[in-house]
Amino acid sequence: MNPKMILAALTLAAGAGAFGYQRGKSDCIAAHQARELKLIEDGRKLDAARIEVERERYTLSRQLEEKAYADPVDVPQCFGPERVLRLNDLR
């Protein structure tokens, strides 16, 4: 074998190895970035779901509170709202 051919073969093998290494490195970086983007997107979806649940909880809480304070409680053993107002007018 000719020394120039051996040198050319070694140079070709080294170039192919370097190219393969760079290609693998860029593929690894791209896979890592894709995984991070997926985690970020999943986090955004969870945050949106959490915010929606908080909004629903707040709405239900307000509705229950409004319903609780909407009408006075009428118990037969107690004076009704009209009777209390009449008693207050007597003062």
PDB file of C-alpha atoms in Angstrom:
ATOM      1  CA  MET A   1       0.000   0.000   0.000  1.00  0.00           C
ATOM      2  CA  ASN A   2       1.058   3.463  -0.774  1.00  0.00           C
ATOM      3  CA  PRO A   3       1.686   5.779   2.250  1.00  0.00           C
ATOM      4  CA  LYS A   4      -0.403   8.491   0.594  1.00  0.00           C
ATOM      5  CA  MET A   5      -3.359   6.089   0.369  1.00  0.00           C
ATOM      6  CA  ILE A   6      -2.958   5.113   4.006  1.00  0.00           C
ATOM      7  CA  LEU A   7      -2.836   8.781   4.990  1.00  0.00           C
ATOM      8  CA  ALA A   8      -5.903   9.488   2.819  1.00  0.00           C
ATOM      9  CA  ALA A   9      -7.785   6.551   4.384  1.00  0.00           C
ATOM     10  CA  LEU A  10      -6.893   7.713   7.915  1.00  0.00           C
ATOM     11  CA  THR A  11      -7.905  11.279   7.063  1.00  0.00           C
ATOM     12  CA  LEU A  12     -11.187  10.044   5.623  1.00  0.00           C
ATOM     13  CA  ALA A  13     -11.840   7.874   8.689  1.00  0.00           C
ATOM     14  CA  ALA A  14     -11.008  10.776  11.036  1.00  0.00           C
ATOM     15  CA  GLY A  15     -13.256  13.135   9.038  1.00  0.00           C
ATOM     16  CA  ALA A  16     -16.106  10.630   9.070  1.00  0.00           C
ATOM     17  CA  GLY A  17     -15.656  10.149  12.821  1.00  0.00           C
ATOM     18  CA  ALA A  18     -15.632  13.903  13.452  1.00  0.00           C
ATOM     19  CA  PHE A  19     -18.708  14.371  11.263  1.00  0.00           C
ATOM     20  CA  GLY A  20     -20.497  11.531  13.067  1.00  0.00           C
ATOM     21  CA  TYR A  21     -19.569  13.009  16.440  1.00  0.00           C
ATOM     22  CA  GLN A  22     -20.891  16.463  15.501  1.00  0.00           C
ATOM     23  CA  ARG A  23     -24.069  14.938  14.068  1.00  0.00           C
ATOM     24  CA  GLY A  24     -24.654  12.919  17.228  1.00  0.00           C
ATOM     25  CA  LYS A  25     -24.000  15.960  19.398  1.00  0.00           C
ATOM     26  CA  SER A  26     -26.495  18.099  17.483  1.00  0.00           C
ATOM     27  CA  ASP A  27     -29.096  15.292  17.576  1.00  0.00           C
ATOM     28  CA  CYS A  28     -28.606  14.955  21.338  1.00  0.00           C
ATOM     29  CA  ILE A  29     -28.996  18.707  21.854  1.00  0.00           C
ATOM     30  CA  ALA A  30     -32.132  18.768  19.690  1.00  0.00           C
ATOM     31  CA  ALA A  31     -33.658  15.845  21.608  1.00  0.00           C
ATOM     32  CA  HIS A  32     -32.880  17.561  24.909  1.00  0.00           C
ATOM     33  CA  GLN A  33     -34.440  20.828  23.749  1.00  0.00           C
ATOM     34  CA  ALA A  34     -37.541  19.012  22.489  1.00  0.00           C
ATOM     35  CA  ARG A  35     -37.895  17.292  25.874  1.00  0.00           C
ATOM     36  CA  GLU A  36     -37.567  20.642  27.684  1.00  0.00           C
ATOM     37  CA  LEU A  37     -40.146  22.271  25.391  1.00  0.00           C
ATOM     38  CA  LYS A  38     -42.567  19.406  26.076  1.00  0.00           C
ATOM     39  CA  LEU A  39     -42.092  19.845  29.831  1.00  0.00           C
ATOM     40  CA  ILE A  40     -42.713  23.589  29.511  1.00  0.00           C
ATOM     41  CA  GLU A  41     -45.871  22.999  27.474  1.00  0.00           C
ATOM     42  CA  ASP A  42     -47.114  20.407  29.987  1.00  0.00           C
ATOM     43  CA  GLY A  43     -46.479  22.909  32.779  1.00  0.00           C
ATOM     44  CA  ARG A  44     -48.482  25.562  30.944  1.00  0.00           C
ATOM     45  CA  LYS A  45     -51.379  23.145  30.499  1.00  0.00           C
ATOM     46  CA  LEU A  46     -51.315  22.278  34.204  1.00  0.00           C
ATOM     47  CA  ASP A  47     -51.240  25.969  35.131  1.00  0.00           C
ATOM     48  CA  ALA A  48     -54.196  26.674  32.842  1.00  0.00           C
ATOM     49  CA  ALA A  49     -56.145  23.790  34.399  1.00  0.00           C
ATOM     50  CA  ARG A  50     -55.253  24.998  37.913  1.00  0.00           C
ATOM     51  CA  ILE A  51     -56.388  28.539  37.105  1.00  0.00           C
ATOM     52  CA  GLU A  52     -59.656  27.230  35.656  1.00  0.00           C
ATOM     53  CA  VAL A  53     -60.333  25.141  38.775  1.00  0.00           C
ATOM     54  CA  GLU A  54     -59.572  28.133  41.015  1.00  0.00           C
ATOM     55  CA  ARG A  55     -61.938  30.279  38.959  1.00  0.00           C
ATOM     56  CA  GLU A  56     -64.718  27.682  39.228  1.00  0.00           C
ATOM     57  CA  ARG A  57     -64.125  27.313  42.978  1.00  0.00           C
ATOM     58  CA  TYR A  58     -64.269  31.072  43.456  1.00  0.00           C
ATOM     59  CA  THR A  59     -67.468  31.332  41.407  1.00  0.00           C
ATOM     60  CA  LEU A  60     -69.144  28.536  43.374  1.00  0.00           C
ATOM     61  CA  SER A  61     -68.014  30.106  46.639  1.00  0.00           C
ATOM     62  CA  ARG A  62     -69.505  33.472  45.650  1.00  0.00           C
ATOM     63  CA  GLN A  63     -72.752  31.852  44.542  1.00  0.00           C
ATOM     64  CA  LEU A  64     -73.067  29.971  47.822  1.00  0.00           C
ATOM     65  CA  GLU A  65     -72.305  33.082  49.839  1.00  0.00           C
ATOM     66  CA  GLU A  66     -74.803  35.156  47.866  1.00  0.00           C
ATOM     67  CA  LYS A  67     -77.408  32.448  48.299  1.00  0.00           C
ATOM     68  CA  ALA A  68     -76.720  32.245  52.031  1.00  0.00           C
ATOM     69  CA  TYR A  69     -77.161  35.984  52.515  1.00  0.00           C
ATOM     70  CA  ALA A  70     -79.906  36.517  49.938  1.00  0.00           C
ATOM     71  CA  ASP A  71     -82.920  35.833  52.172  1.00  0.00           C
ATOM     72  CA  PRO A  72     -83.115  35.926  55.939  1.00  0.00           C
ATOM     73  CA  VAL A  73     -83.629  32.623  57.671  1.00  0.00           C
ATOM     74  CA  ASP A  74     -87.201  32.113  58.765  1.00  0.00           C
ATOM     75  CA  VAL A  75     -87.511  29.871  61.822  1.00  0.00           C
ATOM     76  CA  PRO A  76     -90.941  29.362  63.414  1.00  0.00           C
ATOM     77  CA  GLN A  77     -89.530  29.766  66.938  1.00  0.00           C
ATOM     78  CA  CYS A  78     -88.070  33.201  66.132  1.00  0.00           C
ATOM     79  CA  PHE A  79     -89.542  36.508  65.111  1.00  0.00           C
ATOM     80  CA  GLY A  80     -89.915  36.934  61.383  1.00  0.00           C
ATOM     81  CA  PRO A  81     -88.250  39.805  59.500  1.00  0.00           C
ATOM     82  CA  GLU A  82     -91.500  41.833  59.475  1.00  0.00           C
ATOM     83  CA  ARG A  83     -91.936  41.459  63.247  1.00  0.00           C
ATOM     84  CA  VAL A  84     -88.372  42.566  63.910  1.00  0.00           C
ATOM     85  CA  LEU A  85     -88.820  45.625  61.729  1.00  0.00           C
ATOM     86  CA  ARG A  86     -92.066  46.503  63.558  1.00  0.00           C
ATOM     87  CA  LEU A  87     -90.348  46.067  66.921  1.00  0.00           C
ATOM     88  CA  ASN A  88     -87.508  48.304  65.778  1.00  0.00           C
ATOM     89  CA  ASP A  89     -90.060  50.952  64.726  1.00  0.00           C
ATOM     90  CA  LEU A  90     -91.464  51.023  68.248  1.00  0.00           C
ATOM     91  CA  ARG A  91     -88.233  52.408  69.677  1.00  0.00           C
TER      92      ARG A  91
END
